[in-house]
Coordinates of N, CA and C in Angstrom, one line a residue:
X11 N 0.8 -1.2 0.0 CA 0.0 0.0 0.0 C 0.9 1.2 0.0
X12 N 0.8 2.3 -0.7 CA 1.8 3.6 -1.0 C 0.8 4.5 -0.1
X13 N 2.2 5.1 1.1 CA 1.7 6.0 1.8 C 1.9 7.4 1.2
X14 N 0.4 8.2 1.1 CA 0.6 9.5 0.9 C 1.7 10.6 1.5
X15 N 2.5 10.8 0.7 CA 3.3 12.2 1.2 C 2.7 13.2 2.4
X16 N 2.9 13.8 3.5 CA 2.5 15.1 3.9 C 3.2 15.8 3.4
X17 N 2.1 17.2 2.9 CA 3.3 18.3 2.5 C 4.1 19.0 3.9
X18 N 5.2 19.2 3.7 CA 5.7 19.9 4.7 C 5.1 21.5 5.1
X19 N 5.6 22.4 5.9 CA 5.0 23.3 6.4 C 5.4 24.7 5.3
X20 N 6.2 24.4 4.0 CA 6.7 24.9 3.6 C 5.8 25.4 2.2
X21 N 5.1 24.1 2.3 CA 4.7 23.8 0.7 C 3.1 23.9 1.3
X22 N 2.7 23.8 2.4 CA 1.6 24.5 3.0 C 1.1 25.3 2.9
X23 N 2.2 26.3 3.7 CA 2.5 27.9 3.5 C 1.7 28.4 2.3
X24 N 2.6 27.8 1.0 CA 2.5 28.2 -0.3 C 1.4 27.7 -1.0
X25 N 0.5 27.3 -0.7 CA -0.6 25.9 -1.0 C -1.8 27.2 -0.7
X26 N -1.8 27.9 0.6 CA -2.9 28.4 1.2 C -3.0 29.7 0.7
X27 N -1.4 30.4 1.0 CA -0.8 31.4 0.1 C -1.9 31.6 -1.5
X28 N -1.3 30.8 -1.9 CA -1.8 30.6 -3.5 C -3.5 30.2 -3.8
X29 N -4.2 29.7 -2.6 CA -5.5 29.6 -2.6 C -6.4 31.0 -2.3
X30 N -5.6 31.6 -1.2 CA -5.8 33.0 -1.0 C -6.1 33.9 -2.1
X31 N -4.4 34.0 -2.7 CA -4.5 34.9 -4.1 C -5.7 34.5 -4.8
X32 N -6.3 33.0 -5.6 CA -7.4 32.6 -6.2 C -8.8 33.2 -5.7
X33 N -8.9 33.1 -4.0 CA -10.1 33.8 -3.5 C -10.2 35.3 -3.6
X34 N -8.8 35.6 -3.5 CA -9.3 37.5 -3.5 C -9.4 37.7 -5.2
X35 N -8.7 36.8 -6.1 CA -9.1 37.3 -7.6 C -10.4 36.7 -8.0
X36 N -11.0 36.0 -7.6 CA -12.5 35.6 -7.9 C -13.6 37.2 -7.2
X37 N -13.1 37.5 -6.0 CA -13.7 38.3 -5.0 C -13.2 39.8 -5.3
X38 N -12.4 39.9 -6.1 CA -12.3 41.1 -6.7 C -11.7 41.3 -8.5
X39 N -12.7 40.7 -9.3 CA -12.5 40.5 -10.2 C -12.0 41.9 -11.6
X40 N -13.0 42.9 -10.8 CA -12.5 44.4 -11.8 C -11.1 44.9 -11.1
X41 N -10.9 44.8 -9.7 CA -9.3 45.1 -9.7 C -8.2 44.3 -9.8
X42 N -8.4 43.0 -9.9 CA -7.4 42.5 -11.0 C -7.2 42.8 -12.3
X43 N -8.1 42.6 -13.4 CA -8.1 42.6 -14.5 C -7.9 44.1 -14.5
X44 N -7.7 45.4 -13.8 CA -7.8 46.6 -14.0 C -6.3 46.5 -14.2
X45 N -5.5 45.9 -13.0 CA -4.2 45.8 -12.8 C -3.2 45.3 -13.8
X46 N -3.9 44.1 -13.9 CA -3.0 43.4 -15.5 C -3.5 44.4 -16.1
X47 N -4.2 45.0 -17.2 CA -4.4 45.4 -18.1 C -3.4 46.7 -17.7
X48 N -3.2 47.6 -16.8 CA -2.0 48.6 -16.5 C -0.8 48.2 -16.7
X49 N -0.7 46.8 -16.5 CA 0.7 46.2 -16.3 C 1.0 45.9 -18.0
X50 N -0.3 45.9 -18.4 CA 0.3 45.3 -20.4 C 0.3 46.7 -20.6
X51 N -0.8 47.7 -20.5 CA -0.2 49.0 -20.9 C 1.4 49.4 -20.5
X52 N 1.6 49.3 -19.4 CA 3.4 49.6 -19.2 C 4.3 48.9 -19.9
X53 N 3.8 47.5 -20.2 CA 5.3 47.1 -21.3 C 5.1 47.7 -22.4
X54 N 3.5 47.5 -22.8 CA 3.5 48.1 -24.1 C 4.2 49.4 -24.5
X55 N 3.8 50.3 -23.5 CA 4.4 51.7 -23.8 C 5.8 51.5 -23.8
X56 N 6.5 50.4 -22.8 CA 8.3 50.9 -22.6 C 9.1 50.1 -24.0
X57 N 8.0 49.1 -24.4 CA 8.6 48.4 -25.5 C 8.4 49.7 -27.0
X58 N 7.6 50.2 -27.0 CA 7.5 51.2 -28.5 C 8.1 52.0 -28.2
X59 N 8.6 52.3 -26.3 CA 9.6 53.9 -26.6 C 10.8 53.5 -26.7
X60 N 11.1 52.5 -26.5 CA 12.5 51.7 -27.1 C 12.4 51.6 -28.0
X61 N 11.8 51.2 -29.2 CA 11.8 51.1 -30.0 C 11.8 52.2 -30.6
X62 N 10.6 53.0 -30.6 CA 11.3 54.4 -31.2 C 12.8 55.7 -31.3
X63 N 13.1 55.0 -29.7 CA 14.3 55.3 -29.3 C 15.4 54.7 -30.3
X64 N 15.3 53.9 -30.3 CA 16.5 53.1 -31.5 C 16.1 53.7 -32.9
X65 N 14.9 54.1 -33.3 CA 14.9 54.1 -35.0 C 14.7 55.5 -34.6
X66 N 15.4 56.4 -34.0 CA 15.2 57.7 -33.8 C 17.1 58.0 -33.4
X67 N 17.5 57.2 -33.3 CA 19.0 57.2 -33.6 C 19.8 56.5 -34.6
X68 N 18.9 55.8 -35.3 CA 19.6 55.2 -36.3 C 19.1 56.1 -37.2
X69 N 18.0 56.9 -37.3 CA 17.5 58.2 -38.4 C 18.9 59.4 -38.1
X70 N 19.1 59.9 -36.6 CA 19.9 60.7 -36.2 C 21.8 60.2 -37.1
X71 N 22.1 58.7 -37.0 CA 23.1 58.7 -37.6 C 23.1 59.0 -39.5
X72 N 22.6 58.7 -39.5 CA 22.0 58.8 -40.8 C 22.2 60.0 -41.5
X73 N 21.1 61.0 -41.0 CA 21.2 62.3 -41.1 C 22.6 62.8 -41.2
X74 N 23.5 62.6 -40.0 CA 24.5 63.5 -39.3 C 25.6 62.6 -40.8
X75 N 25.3 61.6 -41.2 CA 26.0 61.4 -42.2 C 25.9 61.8 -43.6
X76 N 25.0 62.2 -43.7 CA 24.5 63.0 -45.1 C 25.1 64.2 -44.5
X77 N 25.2 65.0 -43.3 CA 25.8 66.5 -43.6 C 27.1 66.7 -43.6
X78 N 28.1 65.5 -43.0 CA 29.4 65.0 -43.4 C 29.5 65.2 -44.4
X79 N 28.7 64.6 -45.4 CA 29.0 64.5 -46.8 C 29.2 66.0 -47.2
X80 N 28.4 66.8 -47.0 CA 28.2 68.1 -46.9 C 29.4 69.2 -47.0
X81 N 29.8 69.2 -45.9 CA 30.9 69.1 -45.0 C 32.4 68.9 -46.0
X82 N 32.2 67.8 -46.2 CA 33.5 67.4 -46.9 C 33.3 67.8 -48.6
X83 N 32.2 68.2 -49.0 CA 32.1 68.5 -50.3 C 32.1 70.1 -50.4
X84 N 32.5 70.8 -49.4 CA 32.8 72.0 -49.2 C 31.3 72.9 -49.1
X85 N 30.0 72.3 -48.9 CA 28.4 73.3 -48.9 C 28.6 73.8 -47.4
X86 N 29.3 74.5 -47.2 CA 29.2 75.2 -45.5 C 27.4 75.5 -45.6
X87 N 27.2 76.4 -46.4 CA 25.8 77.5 -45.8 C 25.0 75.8 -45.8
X88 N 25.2 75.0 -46.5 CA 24.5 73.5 -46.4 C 24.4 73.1 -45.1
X89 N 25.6 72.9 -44.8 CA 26.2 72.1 -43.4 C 25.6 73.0 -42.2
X90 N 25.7 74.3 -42.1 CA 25.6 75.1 -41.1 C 23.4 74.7 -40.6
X91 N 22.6 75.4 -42.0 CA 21.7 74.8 -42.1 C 21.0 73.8 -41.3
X92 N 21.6 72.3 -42.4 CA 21.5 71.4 -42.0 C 21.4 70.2 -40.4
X93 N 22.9 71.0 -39.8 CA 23.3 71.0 -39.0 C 22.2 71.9 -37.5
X94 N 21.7 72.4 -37.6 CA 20.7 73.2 -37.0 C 19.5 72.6 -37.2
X95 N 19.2 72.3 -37.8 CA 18.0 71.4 -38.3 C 18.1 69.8 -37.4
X96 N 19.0 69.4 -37.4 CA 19.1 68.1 -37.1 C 19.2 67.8 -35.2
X97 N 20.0 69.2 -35.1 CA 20.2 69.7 -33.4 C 19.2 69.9 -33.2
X98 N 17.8 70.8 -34.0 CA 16.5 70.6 -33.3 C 15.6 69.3 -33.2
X99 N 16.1 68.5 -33.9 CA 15.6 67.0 -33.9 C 16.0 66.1 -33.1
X100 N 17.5 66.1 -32.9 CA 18.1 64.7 -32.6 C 18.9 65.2 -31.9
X101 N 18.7 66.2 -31.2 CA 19.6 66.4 -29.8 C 20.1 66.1 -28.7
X102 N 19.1 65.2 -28.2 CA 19.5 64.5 -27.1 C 19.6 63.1 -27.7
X103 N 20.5 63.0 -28.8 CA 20.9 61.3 -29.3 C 21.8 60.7 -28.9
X104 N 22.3 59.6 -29.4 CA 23.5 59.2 -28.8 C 24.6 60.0 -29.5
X105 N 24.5 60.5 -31.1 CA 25.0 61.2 -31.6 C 25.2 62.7 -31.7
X106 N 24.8 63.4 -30.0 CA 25.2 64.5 -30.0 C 26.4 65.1 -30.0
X107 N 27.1 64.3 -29.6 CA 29.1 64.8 -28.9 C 29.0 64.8 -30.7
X108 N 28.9 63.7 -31.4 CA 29.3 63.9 -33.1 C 29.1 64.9 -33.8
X109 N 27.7 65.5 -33.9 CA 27.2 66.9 -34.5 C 28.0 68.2 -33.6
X110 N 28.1 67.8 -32.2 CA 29.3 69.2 -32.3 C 30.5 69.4 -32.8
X111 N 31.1 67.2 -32.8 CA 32.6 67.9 -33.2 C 32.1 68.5 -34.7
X112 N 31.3 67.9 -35.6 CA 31.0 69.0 -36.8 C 31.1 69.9 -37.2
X113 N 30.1 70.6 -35.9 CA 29.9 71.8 -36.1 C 31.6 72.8 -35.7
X114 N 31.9 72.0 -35.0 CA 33.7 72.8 -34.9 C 34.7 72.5 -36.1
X115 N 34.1 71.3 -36.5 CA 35.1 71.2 -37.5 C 34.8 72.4 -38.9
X116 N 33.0 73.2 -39.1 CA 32.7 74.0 -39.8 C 33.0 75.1 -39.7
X117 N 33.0 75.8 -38.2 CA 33.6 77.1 -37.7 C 35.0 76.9 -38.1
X118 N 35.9 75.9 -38.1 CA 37.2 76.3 -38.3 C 37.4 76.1 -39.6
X119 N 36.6 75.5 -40.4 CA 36.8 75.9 -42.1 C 36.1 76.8 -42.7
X120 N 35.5 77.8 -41.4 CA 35.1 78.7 -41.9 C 35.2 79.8 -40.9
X121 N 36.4 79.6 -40.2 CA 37.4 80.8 -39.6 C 37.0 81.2 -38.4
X122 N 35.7 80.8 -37.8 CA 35.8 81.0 -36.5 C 36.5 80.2 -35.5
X123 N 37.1 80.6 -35.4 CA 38.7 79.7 -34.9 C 37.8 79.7 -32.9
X124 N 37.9 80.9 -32.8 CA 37.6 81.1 -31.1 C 36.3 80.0 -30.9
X125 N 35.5 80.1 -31.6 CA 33.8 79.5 -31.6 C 34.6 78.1 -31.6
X126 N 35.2 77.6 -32.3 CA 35.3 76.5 -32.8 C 36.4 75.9 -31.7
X127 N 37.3 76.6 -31.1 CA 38.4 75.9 -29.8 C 37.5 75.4 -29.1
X128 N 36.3 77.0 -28.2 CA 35.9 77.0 -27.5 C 35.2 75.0 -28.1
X129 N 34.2 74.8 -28.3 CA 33.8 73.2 -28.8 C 34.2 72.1 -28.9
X130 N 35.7 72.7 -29.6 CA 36.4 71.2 -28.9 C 37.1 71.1 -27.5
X131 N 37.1 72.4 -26.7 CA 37.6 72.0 -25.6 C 36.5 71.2 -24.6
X132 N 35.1 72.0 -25.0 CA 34.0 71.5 -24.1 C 34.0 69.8 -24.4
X133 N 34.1 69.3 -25.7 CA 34.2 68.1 -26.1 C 35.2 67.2 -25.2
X134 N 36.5 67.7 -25.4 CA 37.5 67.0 -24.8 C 37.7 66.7 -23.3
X135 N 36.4 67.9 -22.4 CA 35.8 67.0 -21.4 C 34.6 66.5 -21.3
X136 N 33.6 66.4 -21.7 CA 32.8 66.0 -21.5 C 32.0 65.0 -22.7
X137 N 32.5 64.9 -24.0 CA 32.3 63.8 -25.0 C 31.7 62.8 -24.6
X138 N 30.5 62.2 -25.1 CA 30.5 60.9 -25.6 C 30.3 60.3 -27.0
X139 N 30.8 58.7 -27.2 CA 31.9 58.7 -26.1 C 32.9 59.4 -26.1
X140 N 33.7 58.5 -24.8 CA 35.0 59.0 -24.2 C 35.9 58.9 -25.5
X141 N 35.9 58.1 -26.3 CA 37.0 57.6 -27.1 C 37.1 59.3 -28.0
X142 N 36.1 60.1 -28.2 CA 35.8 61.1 -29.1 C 36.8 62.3 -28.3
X143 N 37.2 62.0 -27.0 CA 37.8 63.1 -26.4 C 39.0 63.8 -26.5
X144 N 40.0 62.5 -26.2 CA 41.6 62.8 -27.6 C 41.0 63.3 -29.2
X145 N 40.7 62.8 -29.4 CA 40.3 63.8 -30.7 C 39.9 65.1 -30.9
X146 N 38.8 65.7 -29.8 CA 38.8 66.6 -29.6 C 39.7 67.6 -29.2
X147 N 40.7 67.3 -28.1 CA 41.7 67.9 -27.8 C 43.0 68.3 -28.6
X148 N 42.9 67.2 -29.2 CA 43.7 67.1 -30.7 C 43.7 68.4 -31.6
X149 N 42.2 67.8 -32.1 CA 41.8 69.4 -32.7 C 41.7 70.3 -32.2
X150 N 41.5 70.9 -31.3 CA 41.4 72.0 -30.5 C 43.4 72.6 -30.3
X151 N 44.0 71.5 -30.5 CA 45.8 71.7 -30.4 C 46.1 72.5 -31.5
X152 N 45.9 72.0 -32.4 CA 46.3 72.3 -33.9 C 45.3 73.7 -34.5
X153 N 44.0 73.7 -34.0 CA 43.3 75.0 -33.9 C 44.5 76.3 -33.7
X154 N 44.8 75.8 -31.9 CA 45.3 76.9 -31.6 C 46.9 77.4 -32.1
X155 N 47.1 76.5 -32.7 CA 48.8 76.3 -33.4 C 48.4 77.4 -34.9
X156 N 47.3 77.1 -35.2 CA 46.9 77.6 -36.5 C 47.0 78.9 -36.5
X157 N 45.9 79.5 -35.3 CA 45.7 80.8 -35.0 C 46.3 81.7 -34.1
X158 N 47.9 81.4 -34.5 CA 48.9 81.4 -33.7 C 49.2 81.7 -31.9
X159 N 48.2 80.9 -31.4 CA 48.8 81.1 -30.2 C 49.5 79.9 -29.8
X160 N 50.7 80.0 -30.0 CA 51.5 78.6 -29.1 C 51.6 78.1 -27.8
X161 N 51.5 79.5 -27.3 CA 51.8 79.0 -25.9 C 50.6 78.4 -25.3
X162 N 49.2 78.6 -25.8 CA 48.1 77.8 -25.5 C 47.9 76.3 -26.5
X163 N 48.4 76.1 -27.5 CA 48.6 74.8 -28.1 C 49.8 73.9 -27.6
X164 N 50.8 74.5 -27.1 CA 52.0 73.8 -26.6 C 51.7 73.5 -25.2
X165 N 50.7 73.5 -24.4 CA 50.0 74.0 -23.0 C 49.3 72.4 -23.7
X166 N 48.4 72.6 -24.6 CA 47.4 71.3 -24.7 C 48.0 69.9 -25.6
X167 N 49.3 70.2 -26.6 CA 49.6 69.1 -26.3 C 50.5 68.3 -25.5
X168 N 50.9 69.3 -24.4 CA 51.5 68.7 -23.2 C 50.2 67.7 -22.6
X169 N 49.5 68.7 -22.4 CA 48.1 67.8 -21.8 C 47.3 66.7 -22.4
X170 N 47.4 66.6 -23.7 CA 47.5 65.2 -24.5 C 48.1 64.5 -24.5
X171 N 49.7 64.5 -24.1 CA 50.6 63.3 -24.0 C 50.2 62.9 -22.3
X172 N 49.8 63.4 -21.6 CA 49.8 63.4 -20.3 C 48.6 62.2 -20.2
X173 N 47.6 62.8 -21.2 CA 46.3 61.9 -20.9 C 46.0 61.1 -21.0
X174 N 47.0 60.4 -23.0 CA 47.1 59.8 -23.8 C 47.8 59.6 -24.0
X175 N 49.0 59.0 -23.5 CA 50.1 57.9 -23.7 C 50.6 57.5 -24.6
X176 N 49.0 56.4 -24.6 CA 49.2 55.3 -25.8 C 48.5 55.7 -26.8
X177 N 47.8 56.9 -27.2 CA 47.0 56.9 -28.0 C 47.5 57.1 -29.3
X178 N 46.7 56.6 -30.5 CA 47.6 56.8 -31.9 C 48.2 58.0 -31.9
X179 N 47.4 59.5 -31.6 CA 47.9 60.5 -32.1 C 49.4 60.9 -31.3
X180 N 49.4 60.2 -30.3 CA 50.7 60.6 -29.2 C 51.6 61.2 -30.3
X181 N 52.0 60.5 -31.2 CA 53.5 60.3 -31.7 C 53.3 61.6 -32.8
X182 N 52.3 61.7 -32.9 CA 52.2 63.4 -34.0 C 52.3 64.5 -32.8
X183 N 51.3 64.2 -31.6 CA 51.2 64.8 -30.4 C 52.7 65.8 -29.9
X184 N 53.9 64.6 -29.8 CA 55.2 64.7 -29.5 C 55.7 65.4 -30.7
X185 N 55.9 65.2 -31.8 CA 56.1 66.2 -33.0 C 55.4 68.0 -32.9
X186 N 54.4 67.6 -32.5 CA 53.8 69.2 -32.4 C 54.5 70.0 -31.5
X187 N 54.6 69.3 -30.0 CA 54.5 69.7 -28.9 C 56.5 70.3 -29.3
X188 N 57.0 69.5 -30.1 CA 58.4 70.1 -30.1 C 58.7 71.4 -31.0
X189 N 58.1 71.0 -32.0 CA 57.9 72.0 -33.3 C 57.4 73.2 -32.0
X190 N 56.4 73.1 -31.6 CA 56.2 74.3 -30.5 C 57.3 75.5 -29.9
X191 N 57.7 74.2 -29.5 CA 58.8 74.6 -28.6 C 59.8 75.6 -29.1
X192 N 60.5 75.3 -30.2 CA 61.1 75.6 -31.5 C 60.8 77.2 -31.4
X193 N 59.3 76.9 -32.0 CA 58.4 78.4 -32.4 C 58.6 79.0 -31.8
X194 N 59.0 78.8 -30.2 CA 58.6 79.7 -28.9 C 59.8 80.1 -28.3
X195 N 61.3 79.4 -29.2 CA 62.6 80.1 -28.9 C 63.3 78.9 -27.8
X196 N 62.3 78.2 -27.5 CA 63.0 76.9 -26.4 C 63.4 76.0 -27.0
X197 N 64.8 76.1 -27.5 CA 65.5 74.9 -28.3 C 66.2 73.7 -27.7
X198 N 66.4 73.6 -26.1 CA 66.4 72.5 -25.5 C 65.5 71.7 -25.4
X199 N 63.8 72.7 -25.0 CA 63.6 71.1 -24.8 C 62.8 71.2 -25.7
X200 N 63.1 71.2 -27.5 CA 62.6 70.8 -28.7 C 63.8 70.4 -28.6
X201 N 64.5 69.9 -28.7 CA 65.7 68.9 -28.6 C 65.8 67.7 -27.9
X202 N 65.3 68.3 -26.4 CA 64.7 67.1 -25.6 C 63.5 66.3 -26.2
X203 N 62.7 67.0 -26.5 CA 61.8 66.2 -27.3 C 61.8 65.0 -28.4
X204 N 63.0 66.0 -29.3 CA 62.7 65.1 -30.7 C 63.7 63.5 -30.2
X205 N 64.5 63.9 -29.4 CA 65.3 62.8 -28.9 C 64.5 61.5 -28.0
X206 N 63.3 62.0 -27.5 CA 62.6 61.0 -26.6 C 61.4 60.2 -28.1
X207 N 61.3 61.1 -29.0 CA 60.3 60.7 -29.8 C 61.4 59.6 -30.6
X208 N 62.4 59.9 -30.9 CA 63.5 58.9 -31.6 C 63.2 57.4 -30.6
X209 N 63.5 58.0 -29.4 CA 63.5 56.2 -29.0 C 62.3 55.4 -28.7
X210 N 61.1 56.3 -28.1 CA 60.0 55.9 -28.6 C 59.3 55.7 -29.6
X211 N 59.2 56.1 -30.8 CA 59.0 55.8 -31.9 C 60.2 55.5 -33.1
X212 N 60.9 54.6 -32.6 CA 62.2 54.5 -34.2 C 61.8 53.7 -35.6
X213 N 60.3 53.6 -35.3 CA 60.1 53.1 -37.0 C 58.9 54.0 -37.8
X214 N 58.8 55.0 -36.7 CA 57.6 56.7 -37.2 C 58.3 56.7 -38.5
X215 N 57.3 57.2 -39.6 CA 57.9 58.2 -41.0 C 58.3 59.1 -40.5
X216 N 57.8 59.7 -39.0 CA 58.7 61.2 -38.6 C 60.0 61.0 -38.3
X217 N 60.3 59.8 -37.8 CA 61.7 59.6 -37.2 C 63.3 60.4 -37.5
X218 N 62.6 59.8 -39.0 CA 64.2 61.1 -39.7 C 64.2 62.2 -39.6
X219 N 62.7 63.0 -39.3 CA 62.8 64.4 -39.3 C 63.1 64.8 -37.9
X220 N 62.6 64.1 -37.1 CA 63.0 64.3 -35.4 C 64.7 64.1 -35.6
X221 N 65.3 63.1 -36.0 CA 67.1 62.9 -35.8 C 67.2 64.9 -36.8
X222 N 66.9 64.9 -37.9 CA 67.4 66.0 -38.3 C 67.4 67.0 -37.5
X223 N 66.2 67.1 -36.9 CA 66.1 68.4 -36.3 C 66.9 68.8 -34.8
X224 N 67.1 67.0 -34.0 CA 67.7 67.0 -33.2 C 69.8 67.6 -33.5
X225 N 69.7 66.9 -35.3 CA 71.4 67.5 -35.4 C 71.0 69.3 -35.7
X226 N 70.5 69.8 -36.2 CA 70.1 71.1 -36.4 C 70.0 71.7 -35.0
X227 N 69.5 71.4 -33.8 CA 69.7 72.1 -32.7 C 70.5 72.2 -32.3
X228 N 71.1 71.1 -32.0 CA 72.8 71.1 -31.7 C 73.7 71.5 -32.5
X229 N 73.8 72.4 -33.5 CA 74.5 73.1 -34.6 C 75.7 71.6 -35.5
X230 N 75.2 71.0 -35.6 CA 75.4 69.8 -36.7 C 74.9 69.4 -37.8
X231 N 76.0 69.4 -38.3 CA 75.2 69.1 -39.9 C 74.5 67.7 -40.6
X232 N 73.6 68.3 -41.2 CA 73.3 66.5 -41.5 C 74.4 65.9 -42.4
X233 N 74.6 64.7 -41.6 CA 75.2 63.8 -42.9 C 74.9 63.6 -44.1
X234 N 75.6 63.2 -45.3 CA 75.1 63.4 -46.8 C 74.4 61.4 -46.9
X235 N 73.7 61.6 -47.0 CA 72.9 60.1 -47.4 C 74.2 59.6 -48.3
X236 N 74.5 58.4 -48.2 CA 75.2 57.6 -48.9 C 74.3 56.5 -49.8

């Protein structure tokens, strides 16, 4: 004869628990079904605003790539436009830090040099992403090298080798920052420089121009290529 199991006190619990819930949803039948039906309206809503979220940044890349094109085919009054149009659209995208660096990269091919630092410096702290931020500061280097203030470009790519190590641009970074130096009448340590970039980078295309410049500081002449 097979003796029936008792449930333990556990499975009790949960037995009476669960008969409970069945009595209060028979005994209150409009505030359950009021509840579920809230609870499908909430996914529903959070599932289409994700969804529209996503095809509202994949519109946003889209766009910001058609005014690149823009951009690089020389239509500034296009780009500027454009560009304003898309900021009132797609502004809070994932593609905002991108339409600024744009819009800096337009002010400075169209000479507003100050407008345009100012942008990439804001960029170079607060970018997303992060990876967009050396770049920014980058450009914001060579801005200020352009519009000749050195002593504020040789100030930032100090602060780019500082930040950025390892990053590709380092090794142009180190070329700037010496060329700087040069500009600014400090021929040691543009000497010091080109000499640290030699041993750190000995297979750079710059390499030979760093050894030259390092024999040109020290009043030596280049050897004749054999």
């Amino acid at each position: 004869m097979k003796i029936q199991r008792q449930p333990t006190k556990v499975e009790s619990f949960i037995q009476n628990r669960f008969k409970q819930g069945l009595l209060w949803i028979e005994t209150h039948r409009e505030q359950f079904w009021a509840a579920v039906g809230l609870t499908l309206l909430i996914i529903v809503f959070v599932y289409f605003a994700v969804r529209h979220q996503k095809v509202q940044n994949e519109d946003a890349w889209n766009q910001l790539g058609l005014i690149h094109g823009h951009l690089v085919q020389g239509h500034f009054d296009t780009t500027r436009k454009s560009l304003q149009e898309w900021e009132n659209r797609f502004g809070n995208s994932s593609a905002a830090s991108y339409s600024k660096f744009l819009k800096a990269n337009l002010l400075d091919k169209t000479s507003d040099y100050v407008t345009a630092s100012q942008i990439y410096g804001e960029l170079a702290q607060t970018a997303q992403p992060m990876e967009l931020r050396p770049l920014a500061l980058s450009a914001q280097t060579t801005l200020e090298e352009k519009s000749g203030n050195n002593p504020q470009a040789l100030a930032m790519a100090q602060r780019f080798i500082e930040r950025y190590p390892d990053h590709f641009l380092t090794a142009p970074m180190y070329m700037t920052q010496a060329r700087l130096n040069e500009l600014t009448g400090n021929t040691s340590a543009a000497a010091a420089i080109y000499d640290r970039f030699v041993i750190l980078y000995p297979q750079s295309p710059w390499t030979a121009l760093a050894r030259t410049r390092i024999q040109a500081l020290s009043g030596l002449k280049t050897p004749a290529s054999k």
